[in-house]
Amino acid sequence: MLVKTYGSAVYGIHATTITIEVNVFPGVRFSLVGLPDNAVKESQQRIDSALREVGYKIPGKKIIINMAPADIRKEGSAYDLPLAIGILTATEQISCDKLEKFVIMGELSLDGSLVPIKGVLPMAIQAREEGFEGLILPKENAREAAVVNKLKIYGADNISEVIGFLKGDAEIKPTEVDTRAEFYAHLNKFPHDFADVKGQENVKRALEIAAAGGHNIIMIGPPGAGKTMLAKRIPGILPPLSLQEALETTKIHSVAGTLEKDSSLITQRPFRSPHHTISDVALVGGGTYPQPGEISLSHNGVLFLDELPEFKRTVLEVMRQPLEDRTITISRAKFTVDYPASTMLISSMNPCPCGYYNHPEKDCLCAPGMVQKYLSKISGPLLDRIDIHIEVVPVTFDKISDTQLSEKSEVIRARVEHARQIQEDRFKDEEGMHCNAQMSSKLLRKYCQPDEAGNALLKTAMEKVGLSARAYDRILKVSRTIADLAGSENIESDHLAEAIQYRSLDRDGWGG
């Protein structure tokens, strides 16, 4: 008897429906074809143990299973459940006439219980697009899949519940999630607030500009100046995720398996802070079976690289293309995977190995040339891609001991949201463009034309500081954001002057 069940395979952040064909003949043999990896091949032992625990078995017959399309590699243990259901139906141990209505996925434990799997959200989206009635999967993944409407999500604790449901002997109540209510319930809850930061008004201003335009920023300062503390508060001033951005972000985390247990939708912008010992593959993604890296996990959010010069040179260099193109392409001999990587890079560094170059009170202990050598660990092309360079100086005792609270994050966020709305209106005809940092050269010419006085100022800065053409573009983008925050339609000279001063590391002789 030939039986078909349906599963799903995830490639990148998209899913492909897999048809599992099970046929039974006289004889004694178990054959699994269709490019299964070792984890799929080992499913026979898990299925055999799980079925025996619930009163069934793999009979001693010739069983041939084909996983179509046969030219796509099937990876992981999530096919255990559809394979088991296919075997039971094909060997007539259970009778079910509605298998074609469901996509079934789940890993089996030896006792028959279902283990959570990765990539459930793309699977649910694909199942709905192909007209399936429902998705059967482990209960712990049910809320994650239930954010997809017009698809019934059935979460089960073990295989016996699934068998009973398919036979019609038992009922599994569909999991329902009010996506919009879930989304808005946790939208503006942040653990850190700028009100706790004493002093550092110039740095707060730079971070506000960065948040308003989606610009990359690097903070340079001695140990204890507050660089990490400031960076952790940036998500609190970024505009809230839109529902579409939340779904896109959740898809990436679903594929990577980083969603929390029984979670449904990511409602806050990601903040990722990898350690400086990270490998280049872990940062940008890849591996034998490609997975998204930290730069994709921070999509629509913040990637914070603390102590930037301590990262390996190769790790920093592989970021250059994703920062520019906002997508990462991982190529293999037989396939190519694309992951989105539209992230805001926040980085920090000490000015020198000892950390006290340019300190107002402490002396730098580094040998001559060490400051420049330390800075040279970060390549010029990477620094060019960082729009704002800001020096962070230690806070004085008077400001630390001041009991008066600083400006709250929600007040700053209101200004940022207003500036972002101006940008949304400006780029409404540009697909996939939401902020000034994403502007192309064509759009720069259209929206960032300074007046005559501004051009003279830029010419002087280019000649004296020795800025590159890319740095010139970055200054125009930042000045456009400063003008948006000020509610100005045109870029004024003072907007350009402020943007130019945010190129500290471009100055001739910095650290010399």
Coordinates of C-alpha atoms in Angstrom, one line a residue:
M1 CA 0.0 0.0 0.0
L2 CA 1.5 3.4 -1.1
V3 CA 1.0 6.2 1.4
K4 CA 2.0 9.8 1.2
T5 CA 2.7 12.1 4.1
Y6 CA 4.0 15.7 4.0
G7 CA 6.9 17.4 5.8
S8 CA 8.9 20.5 5.2
A9 CA 12.6 21.4 4.7
V10 CA 14.0 24.8 5.5
Y11 CA 16.7 26.4 3.3
G12 CA 17.8 29.9 4.3
I13 CA 14.6 31.4 5.8
H14 CA 12.2 29.8 3.4
A15 CA 10.7 26.3 3.5
T16 CA 10.0 23.7 0.8
T17 CA 7.3 21.0 1.2
I18 CA 8.7 17.5 1.2
T19 CA 6.5 14.6 0.1
I20 CA 7.3 11.4 2.0
E21 CA 6.2 8.3 0.0
V22 CA 6.0 5.0 1.9
N23 CA 5.5 1.6 0.1
V24 CA 5.4 -1.9 1.5
F25 CA 6.4 -5.1 -0.2
P26 CA 6.9 -8.8 0.9
G27 CA 10.4 -9.3 2.3
V28 CA 12.6 -7.9 5.1
R29 CA 14.3 -4.6 4.3
F30 CA 14.1 -0.9 5.3
S31 CA 15.2 1.5 2.5
L32 CA 15.2 5.3 2.9
V33 CA 16.0 7.3 -0.2
G34 CA 15.8 10.9 -1.4
L35 CA 19.2 12.4 -0.2
P36 CA 18.6 11.9 3.6
D37 CA 21.5 12.9 5.9
N38 CA 22.8 10.7 8.7
A39 CA 20.3 12.2 11.2
V40 CA 17.4 11.2 8.9
K41 CA 18.8 7.8 8.3
E42 CA 19.1 7.2 12.1
S43 CA 15.4 7.8 12.4
Q44 CA 14.6 4.1 11.9
Q45 CA 16.0 3.4 15.4
R46 CA 14.1 6.2 17.1
I47 CA 10.8 5.4 15.3
D48 CA 11.2 1.7 16.2
S49 CA 11.6 2.4 19.9
A50 CA 8.9 5.1 20.0
L51 CA 6.3 2.9 18.2
R52 CA 7.0 -0.1 20.5
E53 CA 6.4 2.2 23.6
V54 CA 2.9 3.1 22.3
G55 CA 1.9 -0.4 21.2
Y56 CA 2.9 -0.4 17.5
K57 CA 6.0 -1.6 15.6
I58 CA 7.9 -1.5 12.3
P59 CA 6.8 -4.8 10.8
G60 CA 9.3 -7.3 9.2
K61 CA 8.5 -6.3 5.7
K62 CA 10.3 -4.6 2.8
I63 CA 9.6 -0.9 3.4
I64 CA 10.8 1.7 0.8
I65 CA 10.5 5.4 1.7
N66 CA 11.2 8.1 -0.8
M67 CA 11.6 11.8 0.3
A68 CA 10.7 13.9 -2.7
P69 CA 12.0 16.1 -4.3
A70 CA 14.9 13.6 -4.4
D71 CA 17.5 16.1 -5.4
I72 CA 17.1 18.3 -2.3
R73 CA 19.2 17.2 0.7
K74 CA 17.0 16.4 3.8
E75 CA 18.7 17.3 7.1
G76 CA 17.9 16.8 10.8
S77 CA 15.7 14.7 13.0
A78 CA 12.5 16.6 12.5
Y79 CA 11.2 14.0 9.9
D80 CA 10.8 11.3 12.5
L81 CA 7.1 11.9 13.0
P82 CA 5.9 12.0 9.4
L83 CA 8.0 9.0 8.6
A84 CA 6.5 7.1 11.6
I85 CA 2.9 8.0 10.6
G86 CA 3.7 7.0 7.0
I87 CA 5.0 3.6 8.1
L88 CA 1.9 3.0 10.3
T89 CA -0.5 3.9 7.6
A90 CA 1.3 2.0 4.8
T91 CA 1.5 -1.2 6.9
E92 CA -2.3 -0.7 7.8
Q93 CA -1.7 -0.5 11.5
I94 CA -3.8 2.6 11.5
S95 CA -6.3 4.0 9.0
C96 CA -6.3 7.7 8.1
D97 CA -7.9 9.3 5.1
K98 CA -6.9 12.9 5.7
L99 CA -3.1 12.8 5.6
E100 CA -3.0 15.0 2.5
K101 CA -4.5 17.9 4.6
F102 CA -1.6 18.2 7.0
V103 CA 2.1 18.9 7.1
I104 CA 3.6 16.8 9.9
M105 CA 6.9 17.5 11.6
G106 CA 8.6 16.5 14.8
E107 CA 11.5 14.6 16.4
L108 CA 10.8 11.5 18.4
S109 CA 12.3 10.5 21.7
L110 CA 12.7 6.8 22.4
D111 CA 9.6 6.8 24.7
G112 CA 7.4 8.3 21.9
S113 CA 7.4 11.9 23.2
L114 CA 7.9 14.8 20.7
V115 CA 11.0 17.0 20.9
P116 CA 10.9 20.7 19.8
I117 CA 12.4 21.4 16.3
K118 CA 13.8 24.4 14.5
G119 CA 12.4 26.5 11.6
V120 CA 8.7 26.1 12.4
L121 CA 7.6 29.5 11.3
P122 CA 8.8 29.2 7.7
M123 CA 7.2 25.8 7.6
A124 CA 3.9 27.2 8.7
I125 CA 4.0 30.0 6.2
Q126 CA 4.8 27.6 3.4
A127 CA 2.0 25.2 4.5
R128 CA -0.5 28.0 4.3
E129 CA 0.7 29.1 0.9
E130 CA 0.3 25.6 -0.5
G131 CA -3.2 25.3 0.9
F132 CA -2.8 22.7 3.6
E133 CA -5.5 22.7 6.3
G134 CA -3.1 22.3 9.3
L135 CA 0.3 21.7 10.7
I136 CA 1.0 18.9 13.3
L137 CA 4.1 19.4 15.4
P138 CA 5.5 19.3 19.0
K139 CA 3.5 21.3 21.5
E140 CA 6.4 23.5 22.5
N141 CA 6.6 24.8 18.9
A142 CA 2.8 25.4 18.6
R143 CA 2.7 29.0 19.7
E144 CA 5.6 29.9 17.3
A145 CA 3.7 28.5 14.3
A146 CA 0.3 29.9 15.4
V147 CA 1.3 33.4 14.5
V148 CA 0.4 32.4 10.9
N149 CA -3.3 32.9 10.4
K150 CA -5.6 30.8 8.2
L151 CA -3.8 27.6 9.2
K152 CA -4.7 25.2 12.1
I153 CA -1.8 24.4 14.4
Y154 CA -2.0 21.2 16.3
G155 CA 0.6 20.7 19.0
A156 CA 1.1 17.2 20.5
D157 CA 3.1 16.0 23.4
N158 CA 3.7 12.5 22.0
I159 CA 3.1 10.3 19.0
S160 CA 0.1 8.5 20.6
E161 CA -1.8 11.8 20.6
V162 CA -1.0 12.3 16.9
I163 CA -2.1 8.8 16.1
G164 CA -5.4 9.2 18.0
F165 CA -6.1 12.5 16.3
L166 CA -5.4 11.1 12.8
K167 CA -7.6 8.1 13.5
G168 CA -10.4 10.3 14.8
D169 CA -10.3 8.7 18.3
A170 CA -8.9 11.8 20.0
E171 CA -9.1 15.5 19.7
I172 CA -6.2 18.0 19.7
K173 CA -7.4 21.5 20.3
P174 CA -5.8 23.9 17.7
T175 CA -3.4 26.4 19.2
E176 CA -4.5 30.0 18.7
V177 CA -2.4 33.2 19.1
D178 CA -3.8 36.7 18.7
T179 CA -0.8 38.0 16.7
R180 CA -1.5 41.7 17.0
A181 CA -2.3 41.4 20.8
E182 CA 0.9 39.4 21.3
F183 CA 2.8 42.0 19.3
Y184 CA 1.6 45.1 21.0
A185 CA 1.7 43.6 24.6
H186 CA 5.5 43.6 24.9
L187 CA 6.4 46.3 22.3
N188 CA 7.9 49.0 24.6
K189 CA 9.3 47.0 27.5
F190 CA 13.0 47.7 27.9
P191 CA 15.3 46.7 30.8
H192 CA 17.7 49.7 30.3
D193 CA 16.9 53.5 30.2
F194 CA 19.0 56.5 29.2
A195 CA 17.7 58.2 32.3
D196 CA 20.2 56.2 34.3
V197 CA 23.2 57.6 32.3
K198 CA 24.9 60.5 34.0
G199 CA 26.5 63.1 31.7
Q200 CA 27.8 62.0 28.3
E201 CA 25.4 64.4 26.6
N202 CA 27.5 64.5 23.4
V203 CA 27.5 60.7 23.1
K204 CA 23.8 60.5 23.7
R205 CA 23.3 63.0 20.9
A206 CA 25.4 60.9 18.6
L207 CA 23.5 57.7 19.5
E208 CA 20.2 59.6 18.9
I209 CA 21.4 60.5 15.4
A210 CA 22.6 56.9 14.8
A211 CA 19.2 55.6 15.8
A212 CA 17.3 58.1 13.8
G213 CA 19.1 57.3 10.6
G214 CA 20.1 53.7 11.2
H215 CA 23.7 54.7 11.0
N216 CA 26.7 52.6 12.2
I217 CA 28.7 54.1 15.1
I218 CA 31.9 53.5 16.9
M219 CA 32.6 54.8 20.4
I220 CA 36.3 55.4 21.4
G221 CA 37.2 55.9 25.1
P222 CA 39.1 54.6 28.1
P223 CA 37.9 51.7 30.3
G224 CA 35.0 52.6 32.6
A225 CA 33.8 55.6 30.5
G226 CA 30.4 53.9 29.9
K227 CA 30.6 52.7 26.3
T228 CA 29.0 49.3 27.0
M229 CA 26.3 50.8 29.3
L230 CA 25.4 53.3 26.5
A231 CA 25.3 50.6 23.8
K232 CA 22.9 48.5 25.9
R233 CA 20.4 51.3 26.0
I234 CA 20.2 51.8 22.2
P235 CA 17.3 49.4 21.6
G236 CA 15.2 51.5 23.9
I237 CA 15.4 54.5 21.6
L238 CA 15.0 52.7 18.3
P239 CA 11.5 52.8 16.6
P240 CA 9.3 49.8 17.5
L241 CA 9.3 46.9 15.1
S242 CA 6.5 46.8 12.5
L243 CA 4.5 43.6 12.4
Q244 CA 6.2 42.7 9.1
E245 CA 9.6 43.3 10.6
A246 CA 8.7 41.2 13.7
L247 CA 7.6 38.3 11.5
E248 CA 10.8 38.5 9.4
T249 CA 13.0 38.7 12.5
T250 CA 11.2 35.7 14.1
K251 CA 11.7 33.6 11.0
I252 CA 15.5 34.0 11.3
H253 CA 15.5 33.1 15.0
S254 CA 13.2 30.2 14.3
V255 CA 15.6 28.8 11.7
A256 CA 18.5 29.3 14.1
G257 CA 16.6 27.7 17.0
T258 CA 17.2 30.6 19.3
L259 CA 13.5 31.3 20.1
E260 CA 12.6 30.7 23.8
K261 CA 10.4 27.8 24.8
D262 CA 6.7 28.4 24.1
S263 CA 7.4 31.8 22.5
S264 CA 5.5 33.1 19.5
L265 CA 6.7 36.4 18.1
I266 CA 9.8 38.6 18.6
T267 CA 8.4 42.0 19.5
Q268 CA 11.6 43.9 20.4
R269 CA 14.5 44.7 18.2
P270 CA 17.3 42.2 18.6
F271 CA 20.4 43.2 20.5
R272 CA 23.3 40.8 19.8
S273 CA 26.7 41.1 21.5
P274 CA 29.1 38.3 20.5
H275 CA 32.4 37.8 22.3
H276 CA 35.6 38.9 20.4
T277 CA 36.7 35.2 20.1
I278 CA 33.9 34.6 17.6
S279 CA 34.8 32.9 14.3
D280 CA 33.9 34.5 10.9
V281 CA 31.4 31.7 10.2
A282 CA 29.6 32.3 13.5
L283 CA 29.4 36.0 12.8
V284 CA 28.2 36.0 9.2
G285 CA 26.7 32.5 9.0
G286 CA 27.5 29.3 7.1
G287 CA 28.8 25.9 8.1
T288 CA 28.5 22.5 6.5
Y289 CA 24.7 22.9 6.8
P290 CA 24.3 26.7 6.6
Q291 CA 22.8 28.5 9.6
P292 CA 22.3 32.3 10.1
G293 CA 25.2 34.0 12.0
E294 CA 25.1 36.9 14.5
I295 CA 24.8 39.5 11.8
S296 CA 21.6 37.9 10.6
L297 CA 20.3 37.3 14.1
S298 CA 20.6 41.0 14.7
H299 CA 18.6 41.8 11.5
N300 CA 16.2 44.7 12.2
G301 CA 18.1 45.4 15.4
V302 CA 21.6 46.1 16.8
L303 CA 24.9 44.2 16.5
F304 CA 27.2 45.3 19.3
L305 CA 30.9 44.5 18.9
D306 CA 32.7 45.5 22.2
E307 CA 36.5 46.0 22.0
L308 CA 36.5 46.0 18.2
P309 CA 40.3 45.7 17.7
E310 CA 40.3 42.5 19.7
F311 CA 38.3 40.7 17.1
K312 CA 40.2 38.7 14.5
R313 CA 41.1 40.6 11.4
T314 CA 39.3 38.0 9.2
V315 CA 36.2 38.3 11.2
L316 CA 36.0 42.0 10.8
E317 CA 36.8 41.9 7.1
V318 CA 33.9 39.5 6.2
M319 CA 31.5 42.1 7.6
R320 CA 32.3 44.6 5.0
Q321 CA 30.0 43.3 2.2
P322 CA 27.0 42.6 4.5
L323 CA 27.2 46.1 6.1
E324 CA 27.0 47.6 2.6
D325 CA 24.5 45.2 0.9
R326 CA 22.4 44.4 4.0
T327 CA 22.2 40.8 3.0
I328 CA 24.6 37.8 3.3
T329 CA 24.9 35.1 0.6
I330 CA 26.4 31.7 1.5
S331 CA 27.3 29.7 -1.5
R332 CA 27.9 26.0 -1.7
A333 CA 28.7 23.7 -4.7
K334 CA 25.0 22.6 -5.1
F335 CA 23.0 25.5 -3.6
T336 CA 23.1 29.2 -2.5
V337 CA 21.4 30.5 0.7
D338 CA 20.6 34.2 1.3
Y339 CA 20.1 35.6 4.8
P340 CA 18.9 39.2 5.5
A341 CA 21.5 41.3 7.4
S342 CA 20.1 44.8 7.8
T343 CA 21.6 45.6 11.1
M344 CA 22.8 48.7 12.9
L345 CA 26.5 48.2 13.9
I346 CA 27.4 49.6 17.3
S347 CA 31.1 49.1 18.2
S348 CA 33.4 50.3 20.9
M349 CA 37.1 50.3 21.5
N350 CA 39.9 51.6 23.8
P351 CA 42.0 54.3 22.1
C352 CA 45.2 52.2 22.8
P353 CA 46.3 48.9 24.4
C354 CA 46.6 50.4 27.9
G355 CA 43.3 52.3 27.3
Y356 CA 44.4 55.8 28.5
Y357 CA 45.4 57.7 25.4
N358 CA 43.8 61.2 25.5
H359 CA 42.6 60.6 29.0
P360 CA 42.1 63.9 30.9
E361 CA 43.8 62.6 34.1
K362 CA 45.7 59.4 33.5
D363 CA 48.9 59.0 31.5
C364 CA 49.1 56.7 28.5
L365 CA 51.8 54.0 29.1
C366 CA 52.0 52.8 25.5
A367 CA 55.3 53.0 23.5
P368 CA 55.5 55.5 20.6
G369 CA 53.5 54.3 17.6
M370 CA 51.5 51.8 19.6
V371 CA 48.3 53.9 19.4
Q372 CA 48.4 54.0 15.6
K373 CA 49.3 50.3 15.5
Y374 CA 46.3 49.4 17.7
L375 CA 43.9 51.4 15.6
S376 CA 45.3 49.8 12.4
K377 CA 43.9 46.5 13.6
I378 CA 40.6 47.9 12.1
S379 CA 41.0 48.3 8.4
G380 CA 40.3 51.6 6.6
P381 CA 37.5 50.1 4.4
L382 CA 35.7 48.9 7.6
L383 CA 36.1 52.3 9.3
D384 CA 34.8 54.0 6.2
R385 CA 31.6 51.9 6.6
I386 CA 31.0 53.3 10.1
D387 CA 29.2 56.6 9.7
I388 CA 29.8 58.1 13.2
H389 CA 33.0 58.1 15.3
I390 CA 32.5 59.5 18.8
E391 CA 35.0 59.9 21.6
V392 CA 33.7 59.0 25.1
V393 CA 35.4 60.7 28.0
P394 CA 35.1 59.7 31.7
V395 CA 32.3 61.2 33.7
T396 CA 33.4 63.6 36.5
F397 CA 32.5 63.0 40.1
D398 CA 30.0 65.9 40.2
K399 CA 28.0 64.3 37.4
I400 CA 28.1 60.8 38.8
S401 CA 26.9 62.0 42.2
D402 CA 24.1 64.2 40.7
T403 CA 20.8 62.7 41.8
Q404 CA 18.8 64.3 39.0
L405 CA 17.7 61.9 36.3
S406 CA 18.7 62.5 32.7
E407 CA 16.3 62.5 29.7
K408 CA 14.3 59.3 29.5
S409 CA 14.6 56.9 26.6
E410 CA 10.9 57.3 25.6
V411 CA 11.5 61.1 25.1
I412 CA 14.5 60.4 22.9
R413 CA 12.5 57.6 21.1
A414 CA 9.7 60.0 20.2
R415 CA 12.2 62.3 18.4
V416 CA 13.7 59.3 16.7
E417 CA 10.3 58.0 15.5
H418 CA 9.4 61.5 14.2
A419 CA 12.7 61.5 12.1
R420 CA 12.1 58.0 10.9
Q421 CA 8.6 58.9 9.8
I422 CA 10.0 61.7 7.7
Q423 CA 12.4 59.2 6.1
E424 CA 9.5 56.6 5.5
D425 CA 7.6 59.3 3.6
R426 CA 10.7 60.3 1.7
F427 CA 11.4 56.7 0.6
K428 CA 7.8 55.5 0.1
D429 CA 8.5 54.8 -3.6
E430 CA 11.8 53.0 -2.9
E431 CA 11.2 49.3 -2.1
G432 CA 13.0 48.0 0.9
M433 CA 14.4 51.4 2.0
H434 CA 13.4 52.8 5.3
C435 CA 16.2 55.0 6.6
N436 CA 18.9 57.4 5.5
A437 CA 21.7 54.9 6.1
Q438 CA 20.3 52.8 3.3
M439 CA 20.5 55.5 0.6
S440 CA 22.3 54.8 -2.7
S441 CA 24.5 57.3 -4.5
K442 CA 21.5 58.2 -6.8
L443 CA 19.3 59.0 -3.8
L444 CA 22.2 61.0 -2.2
R445 CA 22.3 63.3 -5.2
K446 CA 18.5 63.7 -5.0
Y447 CA 18.0 64.3 -1.3
C448 CA 21.4 65.4 0.1
Q449 CA 22.4 68.4 -1.9
P450 CA 24.1 71.0 0.4
D451 CA 24.0 74.7 -0.4
E452 CA 27.0 76.7 -1.5
A453 CA 28.3 77.4 2.0
G454 CA 27.9 73.7 2.8
N455 CA 29.9 72.7 -0.3
A456 CA 32.7 75.0 0.8
L457 CA 32.7 73.5 4.2
L458 CA 32.8 70.0 2.8
K459 CA 35.6 70.9 0.5
T460 CA 37.7 72.3 3.3
A461 CA 37.0 69.2 5.5
M462 CA 37.9 66.8 2.6
E463 CA 41.2 68.6 2.0
K464 CA 42.3 69.1 5.6
V465 CA 41.1 65.7 7.0
G466 CA 41.8 63.6 4.0
L467 CA 38.4 62.0 3.7
S468 CA 37.6 59.2 1.3
A469 CA 34.7 59.3 -1.2
R470 CA 32.8 56.9 0.9
A471 CA 33.4 59.0 4.0
Y472 CA 32.0 62.0 2.0
D473 CA 28.8 60.0 1.3
R474 CA 28.6 59.0 5.0
I475 CA 28.8 62.7 6.1
L476 CA 26.0 63.6 3.7
K477 CA 23.8 60.8 5.1
V478 CA 24.4 61.8 8.7
S479 CA 23.8 65.4 7.9
R480 CA 20.5 64.4 6.3
T481 CA 19.5 62.7 9.5
I482 CA 20.5 65.7 11.6
A483 CA 18.4 67.9 9.4
D484 CA 15.4 65.4 9.8
L485 CA 15.8 65.5 13.6
A486 CA 15.7 69.3 13.4
G487 CA 12.7 69.2 11.1
S488 CA 14.6 71.0 8.3
E489 CA 13.8 70.3 4.7
N490 CA 17.3 71.4 3.5
I491 CA 20.8 70.4 4.8
E492 CA 22.2 73.5 6.5
S493 CA 25.9 74.3 7.2
D494 CA 25.5 73.6 10.9
H495 CA 24.1 70.1 10.1
L496 CA 27.2 69.4 7.9
A497 CA 29.5 70.8 10.6
E498 CA 28.1 68.4 13.2
A499 CA 28.3 65.4 10.8
I500 CA 31.9 66.2 10.0
Q501 CA 32.9 66.3 13.7
Y502 CA 31.7 62.7 13.9
R503 CA 34.6 61.5 11.8
S504 CA 37.2 61.5 14.6
L505 CA 39.2 58.6 13.3
D506 CA 39.6 60.1 9.9
R507 CA 41.6 63.1 11.2
D508 CA 45.2 63.2 10.0
G509 CA 47.5 62.2 12.9
W510 CA 44.8 60.8 15.2
G511 CA 46.8 58.6 17.6
G512 CA 50.1 59.8 16.1

